[in-house]
Coordinates of C-alpha atoms in Angstrom, one line a residue:
Chain A
M1 CA 128.7 141.8 77.7
Q2 CA 132.2 143.1 77.5
A3 CA 133.0 145.9 80.0
L4 CA 133.7 149.4 78.7
I5 CA 135.9 151.5 80.9
V6 CA 136.8 155.0 80.0
L7 CA 139.7 157.1 81.2
A8 CA 139.0 160.8 80.8
D9 CA 142.2 162.8 81.3
C10 CA 142.7 166.6 81.0
N11 CA 145.4 167.8 78.7
N12 CA 148.2 169.7 80.5
F13 CA 145.6 170.4 83.2
Y14 CA 147.2 173.2 85.2
V15 CA 148.3 175.0 82.1
S16 CA 144.8 174.6 80.6
C17 CA 143.2 176.1 83.8
E18 CA 145.4 179.2 83.4
R19 CA 144.6 179.5 79.7
V20 CA 140.8 179.4 80.3
F21 CA 141.1 182.9 81.7
R22 CA 144.1 183.9 79.5
P23 CA 143.1 183.0 76.0
D24 CA 146.0 185.1 74.8
L25 CA 148.3 182.3 76.0
I26 CA 146.7 179.6 73.8
G27 CA 149.4 178.4 71.4
K28 CA 152.2 180.1 73.5
P29 CA 154.6 178.3 75.8
V30 CA 153.4 178.1 79.4
V31 CA 154.9 176.5 82.5
V32 CA 153.4 176.1 86.0
L33 CA 155.9 175.9 88.8
S34 CA 155.8 173.8 92.0
N35 CA 155.4 175.2 95.5
N36 CA 158.0 177.9 96.2
D37 CA 158.3 178.4 92.4
G38 CA 161.0 175.8 92.4
C39 CA 160.4 173.2 89.7
V40 CA 158.4 172.7 86.5
V41 CA 155.2 170.8 87.4
A42 CA 153.1 171.4 84.2
R43 CA 154.0 172.2 80.7
S44 CA 152.1 173.3 77.6
K45 CA 152.7 171.4 74.4
E46 CA 155.0 174.2 73.1
V47 CA 157.2 173.8 76.2
K48 CA 157.3 170.0 75.9
D49 CA 158.4 170.5 72.2
L50 CA 161.3 172.6 73.5
G51 CA 162.6 169.5 75.4
I52 CA 161.9 170.9 78.8
K53 CA 161.3 167.9 81.2
M54 CA 158.9 167.6 84.1
G55 CA 160.4 168.4 87.4
V56 CA 163.4 170.4 86.3
P57 CA 164.4 173.3 88.6
L58 CA 163.5 176.8 87.2
F59 CA 167.1 178.0 87.4
Q60 CA 168.2 175.3 84.9
I61 CA 165.9 176.5 82.2
Q62 CA 166.1 180.2 82.8
Q63 CA 167.8 180.8 79.5
L64 CA 165.1 179.0 77.5
V65 CA 162.5 180.9 79.5
N66 CA 164.0 184.2 78.4
Q67 CA 164.7 183.1 74.8
H68 CA 161.2 181.8 74.1
Q69 CA 159.3 184.1 76.4
I70 CA 157.8 181.2 78.3
Q71 CA 155.0 182.3 80.6
L72 CA 155.5 181.2 84.2
F73 CA 152.8 180.6 86.8
S74 CA 153.0 179.7 90.4
S75 CA 150.8 176.8 91.3
H76 CA 147.3 178.0 92.0
Y77 CA 145.7 175.1 93.7
S78 CA 142.4 176.7 94.6
L79 CA 141.8 177.5 90.9
Y80 CA 142.8 173.9 89.8
A81 CA 140.6 172.3 92.5
D82 CA 137.6 174.5 91.4
M83 CA 138.2 173.6 87.7
S84 CA 138.7 170.0 88.5
A85 CA 135.3 169.8 90.4
R86 CA 133.7 171.3 87.3
V87 CA 135.2 168.8 85.0
M88 CA 134.2 165.8 87.2
S89 CA 130.7 167.2 87.5
I90 CA 130.3 167.2 83.7
L91 CA 131.8 163.7 83.4
E92 CA 129.3 162.4 86.0
E93 CA 126.5 163.3 83.5
F94 CA 127.8 160.6 81.1
A95 CA 128.2 157.6 83.3
P96 CA 126.3 155.8 86.0
R97 CA 129.7 155.1 87.8
L98 CA 132.7 157.3 88.1
E99 CA 136.0 157.1 90.0
V100 CA 137.9 160.4 90.5
Y101 CA 141.4 159.0 90.1
S102 CA 143.3 162.3 90.4
I103 CA 142.8 166.0 90.1
D104 CA 142.7 165.7 86.3
E105 CA 141.7 162.1 85.6
A106 CA 138.6 160.0 86.1
F107 CA 137.5 156.5 85.2
L108 CA 134.0 156.1 83.9
D109 CA 132.1 152.8 83.6
L110 CA 130.2 152.9 80.4
T111 CA 129.4 149.2 80.2
G112 CA 126.1 148.9 78.5
V113 CA 125.7 152.6 78.1
C114 CA 126.9 153.2 74.5
H115 CA 127.2 149.9 72.7
Q116 CA 126.3 151.2 69.3
D117 CA 129.1 153.7 68.8
P118 CA 131.4 154.2 71.8
V119 CA 133.8 156.5 69.9
A120 CA 131.0 158.9 69.0
Y121 CA 130.0 158.9 72.7
G122 CA 133.6 159.6 73.6
H123 CA 133.6 162.6 71.3
R124 CA 130.4 163.8 73.0
I125 CA 132.0 163.6 76.4
R126 CA 135.0 165.5 75.1
K127 CA 133.0 168.3 73.6
A128 CA 130.8 168.7 76.6
V129 CA 133.7 169.1 79.0
V130 CA 135.7 171.5 76.9
R131 CA 132.5 173.6 76.2
A132 CA 131.4 173.8 79.8
T133 CA 134.8 174.3 81.4
G134 CA 137.2 175.3 78.7
I135 CA 139.5 172.3 79.6
P136 CA 140.5 170.0 76.8
I137 CA 140.5 166.3 77.6
C138 CA 141.4 163.1 75.9
V139 CA 139.2 160.0 76.2
G140 CA 140.7 156.4 76.2
M141 CA 138.4 153.4 76.2
G142 CA 138.8 149.7 76.7
P143 CA 137.5 146.7 78.5
T144 CA 139.8 147.3 81.5
K145 CA 141.3 150.2 83.4
T146 CA 144.8 149.4 82.1
L147 CA 143.6 149.4 78.5
A148 CA 141.6 152.6 79.0
K149 CA 144.8 154.2 80.3
L150 CA 146.8 152.9 77.3
A151 CA 144.1 154.2 74.9
N152 CA 144.3 157.6 76.6
F153 CA 148.1 157.7 76.2
A154 CA 147.7 156.9 72.5
A155 CA 144.9 159.4 72.1
K156 CA 147.1 162.1 73.5
K157 CA 150.1 161.2 71.5
W158 CA 148.5 160.8 68.1
L159 CA 146.5 163.7 66.9
K160 CA 144.8 161.6 64.2
T161 CA 142.7 160.0 66.9
G162 CA 140.9 163.3 67.5
G163 CA 141.5 162.8 71.2
V164 CA 139.3 159.7 71.5
L165 CA 140.5 156.1 71.1
D166 CA 138.7 152.8 71.8
L167 CA 140.9 149.6 72.3
S168 CA 138.0 147.2 72.7
D169 CA 139.0 145.5 69.4
P170 CA 141.9 143.0 70.0
V171 CA 143.3 143.6 66.4
R172 CA 143.6 147.3 66.9
R173 CA 145.0 146.7 70.4
E174 CA 147.8 144.5 69.0
K175 CA 148.7 147.1 66.4
L176 CA 149.2 149.8 69.0
M177 CA 150.9 147.5 71.6
R178 CA 153.6 146.6 69.1
I179 CA 154.8 150.2 68.8
V180 CA 154.4 151.4 72.4
P181 CA 157.3 150.7 74.9
V182 CA 156.3 148.7 77.9
G183 CA 157.3 151.6 80.3
E184 CA 154.2 153.5 79.1
V185 CA 151.9 150.9 80.7
W186 CA 150.0 152.1 83.8
G187 CA 151.8 150.9 86.9
I188 CA 155.0 149.8 85.2
G189 CA 157.6 152.1 86.7
S190 CA 161.2 152.5 85.7
R191 CA 162.6 149.7 87.8
T192 CA 160.0 147.2 86.6
T193 CA 160.7 148.3 83.0
E194 CA 164.4 147.5 83.6
K195 CA 163.6 144.0 84.9
L196 CA 161.2 143.4 82.0
N197 CA 163.8 144.6 79.5
Q198 CA 166.2 142.1 81.0
L199 CA 163.6 139.4 80.3
G200 CA 163.5 140.5 76.7
I201 CA 160.2 142.3 77.1
H202 CA 160.3 145.7 75.4
S203 CA 157.0 146.6 73.9
V204 CA 153.6 146.5 75.5
W205 CA 152.8 143.6 73.1
D206 CA 155.8 141.6 74.5
L207 CA 154.3 142.0 78.0
A208 CA 150.7 141.2 76.9
S209 CA 151.8 138.0 75.2
Q210 CA 153.4 136.6 78.4
S211 CA 151.5 134.1 80.6
S212 CA 150.5 135.9 83.7
E213 CA 151.7 132.9 85.8
R214 CA 155.2 133.3 84.4
I215 CA 155.2 137.0 85.2
H216 CA 153.8 136.3 88.6
A217 CA 156.7 133.9 89.2
Q218 CA 159.4 136.2 87.7
L219 CA 158.2 139.5 89.1
N220 CA 155.1 139.9 91.2
I221 CA 151.3 139.7 91.4
V222 CA 150.8 143.4 90.4
V223 CA 152.6 143.0 87.1
A224 CA 150.8 139.7 86.5
R225 CA 147.5 141.5 86.9
T226 CA 148.6 144.1 84.4
V227 CA 149.2 141.2 81.9
M228 CA 145.6 140.1 82.4
E229 CA 144.3 143.6 82.2
L230 CA 146.2 144.2 78.9
N231 CA 144.4 141.1 77.6
G232 CA 141.0 142.5 78.4
I233 CA 140.4 140.6 81.7
P234 CA 139.4 143.1 84.4
C235 CA 141.3 142.8 87.6
L236 CA 141.0 146.3 88.9
E237 CA 137.7 147.5 90.2
L238 CA 136.3 151.0 89.8
Q239 CA 136.6 152.8 93.2
E240 CA 133.7 155.2 93.5
I241 CA 134.3 156.2 97.0
A242 CA 137.7 157.8 97.8
A243 CA 139.4 155.8 100.5
N244 CA 140.6 157.8 103.5
K245 CA 144.3 158.6 103.3
Q246 CA 146.6 156.2 105.1
Q247 CA 149.1 158.9 105.8
L248 CA 149.2 162.6 105.7
V249 CA 152.2 164.8 104.9
C250 CA 152.5 168.5 105.3
S251 CA 155.8 170.0 104.2
R252 CA 157.1 173.0 102.4
S253 CA 160.2 174.5 100.9
F254 CA 161.1 177.8 102.5
S255 CA 161.5 181.0 100.6
R256 CA 164.8 181.6 102.5
R257 CA 167.1 179.4 104.5
L258 CA 166.0 179.0 108.1
T259 CA 168.7 178.8 110.7
E260 CA 167.0 179.3 114.0
Y261 CA 165.2 176.6 116.0
K262 CA 162.3 178.8 116.8
E263 CA 161.7 179.5 113.0
L264 CA 161.6 175.8 112.2
S265 CA 159.4 175.2 115.3
A266 CA 156.9 177.8 114.1
A267 CA 156.8 176.4 110.6
L268 CA 156.3 172.9 112.0
A269 CA 153.5 174.1 114.2
E270 CA 151.8 175.4 111.2
F271 CA 152.2 172.1 109.3
C272 CA 150.9 170.3 112.3
S273 CA 147.8 172.5 112.4
R274 CA 147.1 171.9 108.7
A275 CA 147.7 168.1 109.1
A276 CA 145.5 168.0 112.1
E277 CA 142.7 169.8 110.2
K278 CA 142.9 167.3 107.4
L279 CA 142.9 164.5 109.9
R280 CA 139.7 165.7 111.6
K281 CA 138.1 166.3 108.2
Q282 CA 138.4 162.6 107.4
H283 CA 137.4 161.7 111.0
S284 CA 140.7 160.0 111.7
V285 CA 143.3 159.9 114.5
T286 CA 147.0 159.3 114.1
G287 CA 149.2 157.0 116.1
C288 CA 152.6 158.0 114.8
I289 CA 154.3 161.4 114.0
T290 CA 157.4 161.9 112.0
V291 CA 159.2 165.2 111.7
F292 CA 161.9 165.8 109.0
I293 CA 164.3 168.7 108.3
R294 CA 166.8 169.2 105.6
T295 CA 169.2 171.6 103.9
S296 CA 168.9 172.3 100.1
P297 CA 170.1 169.3 98.0
F298 CA 170.6 171.6 95.0
N299 CA 173.2 173.7 96.6
T300 CA 176.2 171.5 97.2
Q301 CA 178.3 174.5 98.4
E302 CA 176.4 174.6 101.7
P303 CA 177.0 172.1 104.5
Q304 CA 174.4 169.3 104.0
Y305 CA 172.3 167.9 106.8
Q306 CA 169.1 166.0 106.9
R307 CA 167.4 164.1 109.7
S308 CA 164.0 162.7 110.6
A309 CA 162.6 161.5 113.8
T310 CA 159.5 159.5 114.6
L311 CA 157.5 159.0 117.7
K312 CA 154.8 156.4 118.2
L313 CA 152.1 157.7 120.4
D314 CA 150.7 155.6 123.2
T315 CA 147.2 156.5 122.0
A316 CA 146.1 158.0 118.8
T317 CA 145.1 161.7 118.6
Q318 CA 143.7 164.3 116.4
D319 CA 144.4 167.3 118.7
T320 CA 146.5 170.1 117.1
R321 CA 148.1 170.9 120.4
T322 CA 149.3 167.3 121.0
L323 CA 150.7 167.1 117.5
I324 CA 152.6 170.4 118.0
T325 CA 154.0 169.4 121.4
T326 CA 155.1 166.1 120.0
A327 CA 156.6 167.6 116.8
N328 CA 158.6 170.1 119.0
R329 CA 160.0 167.2 121.1
L330 CA 161.1 165.5 117.8
L331 CA 162.6 168.7 116.4
T332 CA 164.6 169.2 119.6
A333 CA 166.1 165.8 119.1
I334 CA 167.2 166.3 115.5
F335 CA 167.9 170.1 115.2
K336 CA 171.5 171.2 114.9
T337 CA 172.7 174.8 114.6
G338 CA 175.0 175.9 111.8
Y339 CA 172.9 174.8 108.9
G340 CA 170.6 176.7 106.6
Y341 CA 167.4 174.6 106.5
Q342 CA 165.5 174.7 103.2
K343 CA 162.6 172.3 104.0
C344 CA 160.8 170.7 106.9
G345 CA 157.6 168.8 107.3
V346 CA 155.5 166.5 109.4
Q347 CA 154.1 163.2 108.5
L348 CA 151.2 161.5 110.3
S349 CA 150.9 157.7 109.9
Q350 CA 149.1 154.8 111.5
L351 CA 145.8 156.6 110.8
Q352 CA 142.6 155.0 112.1
S353 CA 139.0 156.0 112.5
Q354 CA 138.3 158.4 115.4
S355 CA 135.6 156.0 116.5
A356 CA 138.1 153.1 116.9
P357 CA 138.4 151.8 120.5
G358 CA 141.4 152.5 122.7
Q359 CA 141.2 156.3 123.0
L360 CA 143.3 158.0 125.6
E361 CA 142.0 158.3 129.1
L362 CA 142.3 161.6 131.0
F363 CA 145.0 160.3 133.4
D364 CA 147.1 159.1 130.4
F365 CA 147.4 162.6 129.2
V366 CA 148.4 163.8 132.7
A367 CA 151.1 161.2 132.8
S368 CA 152.4 162.0 129.3
G369 CA 152.5 165.8 129.9
L370 CA 150.4 166.2 126.8
P371 CA 147.3 168.4 126.7
T372 CA 144.0 166.6 127.2
E373 CA 142.3 165.7 123.9
N374 CA 139.7 168.3 123.4
R375 CA 137.5 167.4 120.5
P376 CA 134.8 170.1 121.0
L377 CA 137.6 172.7 121.1
M378 CA 139.1 171.4 117.9
A379 CA 135.7 171.2 116.2
A380 CA 135.0 174.8 117.2
M381 CA 138.4 175.9 115.8
D382 CA 137.7 174.1 112.5
R383 CA 134.3 175.7 112.2
I384 CA 135.6 179.2 112.8
N385 CA 138.4 178.7 110.3
Q386 CA 136.0 177.4 107.7
R387 CA 134.0 180.6 107.9
F388 CA 136.9 183.0 108.4
P389 CA 140.0 181.4 106.9
K390 CA 143.0 181.4 109.2
A391 CA 141.2 183.2 112.0
V392 CA 142.2 180.9 114.8
S393 CA 145.5 179.2 115.3
V394 CA 147.6 177.7 118.1
A395 CA 150.0 180.4 119.2
A396 CA 153.0 178.2 118.5
T397 CA 152.6 178.9 114.8
G398 CA 153.9 182.4 115.4
F399 CA 153.3 185.6 113.6
D400 CA 156.4 185.9 111.4
K401 CA 155.5 184.2 108.2
S402 CA 158.5 185.3 106.2
W403 CA 159.5 181.7 105.7
K404 CA 156.3 181.1 103.6
P405 CA 157.1 179.7 100.2
K406 CA 157.3 182.0 97.2
A407 CA 154.3 182.2 94.9
E408 CA 155.2 185.3 93.0
R409 CA 153.5 184.4 89.8
V410 CA 150.2 183.2 91.0
S411 CA 147.2 184.1 88.7
P412 CA 144.2 186.0 90.0
R413 CA 141.6 184.0 91.9
Y414 CA 139.2 184.1 89.0
T415 CA 136.7 181.6 90.5
T416 CA 137.1 182.1 94.2
D417 CA 137.3 185.9 94.9
W418 CA 134.8 188.5 93.7
R419 CA 137.5 191.1 93.6
E420 CA 139.6 189.1 91.1
L421 CA 137.1 188.1 88.4
V422 CA 138.4 188.1 84.8
G423 CA 137.6 191.4 83.0
V424 CA 135.8 191.5 79.6
K425 CA 135.9 194.5 77.3
Chain B
M1 CA 90.5 135.2 134.1
T2 CA 90.4 138.8 133.0
M3 CA 93.2 140.8 131.4
T4 CA 93.7 144.4 131.9
A5 CA 95.2 146.4 129.2
F6 CA 98.0 148.6 130.4
T7 CA 100.8 150.8 129.0
V8 CA 104.2 150.9 130.5
L9 CA 105.5 154.4 130.8
L10 CA 109.3 154.7 130.7
P11 CA 111.3 157.8 131.4
T12 CA 113.2 159.3 128.5
L13 CA 116.8 158.0 128.4
R14 CA 118.4 161.4 128.4
P15 CA 115.9 163.7 130.2
W16 CA 118.3 166.6 130.1
V17 CA 118.1 166.8 126.3
L18 CA 115.0 168.1 124.7
P19 CA 115.2 168.5 121.0
L20 CA 113.3 171.5 119.6
P21 CA 112.4 172.2 116.0
L22 CA 114.6 174.9 114.6
F23 CA 111.7 176.9 113.3
S24 CA 109.3 176.9 116.2
G25 CA 106.9 179.7 116.1
K26 CA 106.9 182.2 119.0
V27 CA 103.9 181.6 121.1
A28 CA 102.3 185.0 121.7
A29 CA 99.6 185.2 124.3
G30 CA 99.1 181.5 123.9
F31 CA 98.4 181.5 120.2
P32 CA 100.7 179.7 117.7
S33 CA 101.9 181.7 114.8
P34 CA 99.5 181.3 111.8
A35 CA 102.7 181.1 109.6
D36 CA 104.0 178.0 111.3
D37 CA 102.7 175.5 108.7
Y38 CA 104.1 177.6 105.8
V39 CA 107.8 177.7 106.5
E40 CA 109.3 176.4 103.3
K41 CA 112.8 177.6 102.5
N42 CA 114.8 180.8 101.9
L43 CA 115.2 182.2 98.5
D44 CA 118.5 181.5 97.0
L45 CA 119.9 183.7 94.3
N46 CA 122.0 180.8 93.0
E47 CA 118.8 179.0 92.1
L48 CA 117.7 182.0 90.1
L49 CA 120.9 182.9 88.4
V50 CA 122.8 179.6 88.0
Q51 CA 121.3 176.8 85.9
K52 CA 124.4 174.7 85.6
P53 CA 127.0 175.4 88.3
A54 CA 129.8 173.4 86.6
A55 CA 129.6 175.6 83.5
T56 CA 128.8 178.9 85.2
F57 CA 131.5 181.6 85.6
F58 CA 131.3 185.2 86.8
V59 CA 133.2 187.9 84.9
R60 CA 133.5 191.6 85.3
A61 CA 132.5 194.1 82.5
Q62 CA 135.0 196.7 81.5
G63 CA 134.3 199.6 79.1
E64 CA 131.0 200.9 77.7
S65 CA 130.5 199.0 74.4
M66 CA 127.4 197.2 75.7
L67 CA 125.7 200.1 77.5
G68 CA 122.6 199.6 75.3
A69 CA 122.2 196.1 76.6
G70 CA 122.3 197.4 80.2
I71 CA 125.9 196.3 80.8
H72 CA 127.8 199.0 82.6
P73 CA 131.5 199.1 83.6
D74 CA 132.2 197.0 86.7
D75 CA 128.9 195.0 86.4
I76 CA 129.2 191.3 87.1
L77 CA 128.1 189.1 84.2
V78 CA 126.8 185.6 84.8
V79 CA 128.2 183.4 82.0
D80 CA 127.0 179.9 81.2
R81 CA 129.5 178.1 79.0
S82 CA 127.2 175.2 78.3
L83 CA 124.6 177.2 76.4
E84 CA 124.7 177.3 72.6
A85 CA 125.8 180.7 71.2
V86 CA 123.0 181.5 68.7
P87 CA 122.4 184.8 66.9
G88 CA 120.8 187.3 69.3
K89 CA 122.6 186.1 72.4
I90 CA 125.1 188.2 74.2
V91 CA 128.3 186.3 74.3
I92 CA 131.8 186.4 75.8
C93 CA 134.4 185.6 73.2
A94 CA 138.1 185.5 73.0
L95 CA 138.9 187.9 70.1
N96 CA 142.6 187.8 69.2
G97 CA 143.4 186.6 72.7
E98 CA 141.3 189.2 74.5
L99 CA 138.0 188.4 76.3
T100 CA 135.2 190.6 75.0
V101 CA 131.4 190.9 75.5
K102 CA 129.3 191.5 72.4
R103 CA 126.0 190.5 70.9
L104 CA 126.3 187.7 68.3
A105 CA 124.5 188.4 65.1
Q106 CA 124.1 186.9 61.7
E107 CA 123.1 189.4 58.9
K108 CA 122.7 188.0 55.4
G109 CA 124.7 185.0 56.2
Q110 CA 127.5 187.0 57.7
W111 CA 128.4 186.5 61.3
Q112 CA 129.0 189.6 63.4
L113 CA 129.8 190.7 66.9
N114 CA 127.8 193.8 67.5
A115 CA 128.4 196.4 70.2
E116 CA 125.4 198.2 71.8
N117 CA 126.8 201.6 71.8
P118 CA 126.9 203.9 68.7
A119 CA 130.4 204.9 69.6
Y120 CA 131.7 201.4 69.0
A121 CA 132.0 199.7 65.6
D122 CA 130.5 196.2 65.0
I123 CA 133.0 193.5 64.3
V124 CA 132.5 191.4 61.2
I125 CA 133.8 187.9 61.7
Y126 CA 136.1 187.0 58.8
D127 CA 138.0 183.7 58.6
D128 CA 141.3 185.2 59.5
L129 CA 140.0 186.5 62.8
D130 CA 141.2 184.5 65.8
L131 CA 137.9 184.0 67.5
V132 CA 136.6 181.5 70.1
I133 CA 133.2 181.7 71.8
W134 CA 133.8 181.5 75.5
G135 CA 130.3 181.5 76.9
V136 CA 126.8 183.0 76.8
V137 CA 125.8 185.8 79.2
T138 CA 122.6 185.0 81.0
T139 CA 122.4 187.8 83.6
V140 CA 123.9 191.2 84.4
I141 CA 124.4 192.0 88.1
H142 CA 124.3 195.8 88.4
A143 CA 124.5 197.7 91.6
V144 CA 122.4 200.8 91.7

């Protein structure tokens, strides 16, 4: 039996989330901005039609915003996470196996589920999701994940599909592949596209007609697998259980330039706290801490400076205080006065399970000058903060939060705060 | 030869830990609580009010157009988006871009959105009206 994999992908997800509670914005141009209201991270169709690209800074499109009365929103991640969980929960009703691929996409394994009429089943999925959540989705189907992705791309691009496309049939597949550029294939980035173009491979069909051995020899195993997947031979498994993150990054752009060591230090302490919380949530410890600071790359008038520093720990930790102490040592090493810092962050790598052997002994801590690992204390802190958000923090995070990123256009917390429910007349 | 049956008694491995059931009845004058065997679970309002969590939203009523249906200003409405909007149901709909709560009706083949307050006119749904059904109201939460 041929496999049937589905990619369900929400349309303009962040914009769609905002529109569920603001039906007046349906059909109007809407943009969602990144952290600190800096860049465009989601666009409605009307905005895409204006030629506004993903990732452009707000100040570059300010004129278009005024001219077309584009509605701007700050990123509202608690809303998007809530809506995402709802979408995934509806999708789960349709397939025995599901992989949540990102906040707005999931792979479903429908092998043997809907042999008679997969497209009709796809339309049922689509209707159920939009009805229950208000979020429109497109459904791409095929015998492999790569083909399901390609089908989804086409379903989004061509309205005639009605938002559902099945690429199980090789004839239909060829027709589509001949008109889609190879860069649209899942996993084929801009550099790979360049290399493929040099080899005379321009359309998806050009790539699919190659022998995977040749592609393996000329490029690499990843692209060779893609060739097989494009021909309906599954190489990528559905991953039902999310793997623990291999590294954690907590960083932010500041609402104003920071010039003082103690300001950066307080911000870093907060990022360390957040990273440590995430670390403990996935029951990991980190063996390596990186701190980075930089000035604004957009403003070339200011003196530019950026540095990062990394310290490998003798023994892995998950203690907020150890992370903060280490981050401070690293900051001392790279901080220079005379610059206006726009961003800093902390990255934890070499993550491993907290039950892995080789944990720190008491006297190691004493020798290193670091606080003793105190798991019960950290667990207690996490529990309190879960019930009373931000109730307990390590003092190093400070009280002055004026560096916090801007989120001036964030929508009400429609689904997470009783005081901010949407009103109905 | 005779064999004697015997049992080896071992000390508990961690004698300082004695797990106790969470809902142990208080022993009053040596008698166990007669309710001990009947501890089941607590009543959860979610169970009563929310059939399908993924499709359930809470919204806040504004205005008095639905007083007759027991919907007062500031009440919280439980809305299930997955239910089918059939005549007779109280629905939330987006009418010309604005969210509104009314009772869906069909009279002589004509769809209508009816208010439940004589001071408000019913809305006849013509084709040119920009109308999308948003969800079906299942419960009114009204503080007294």
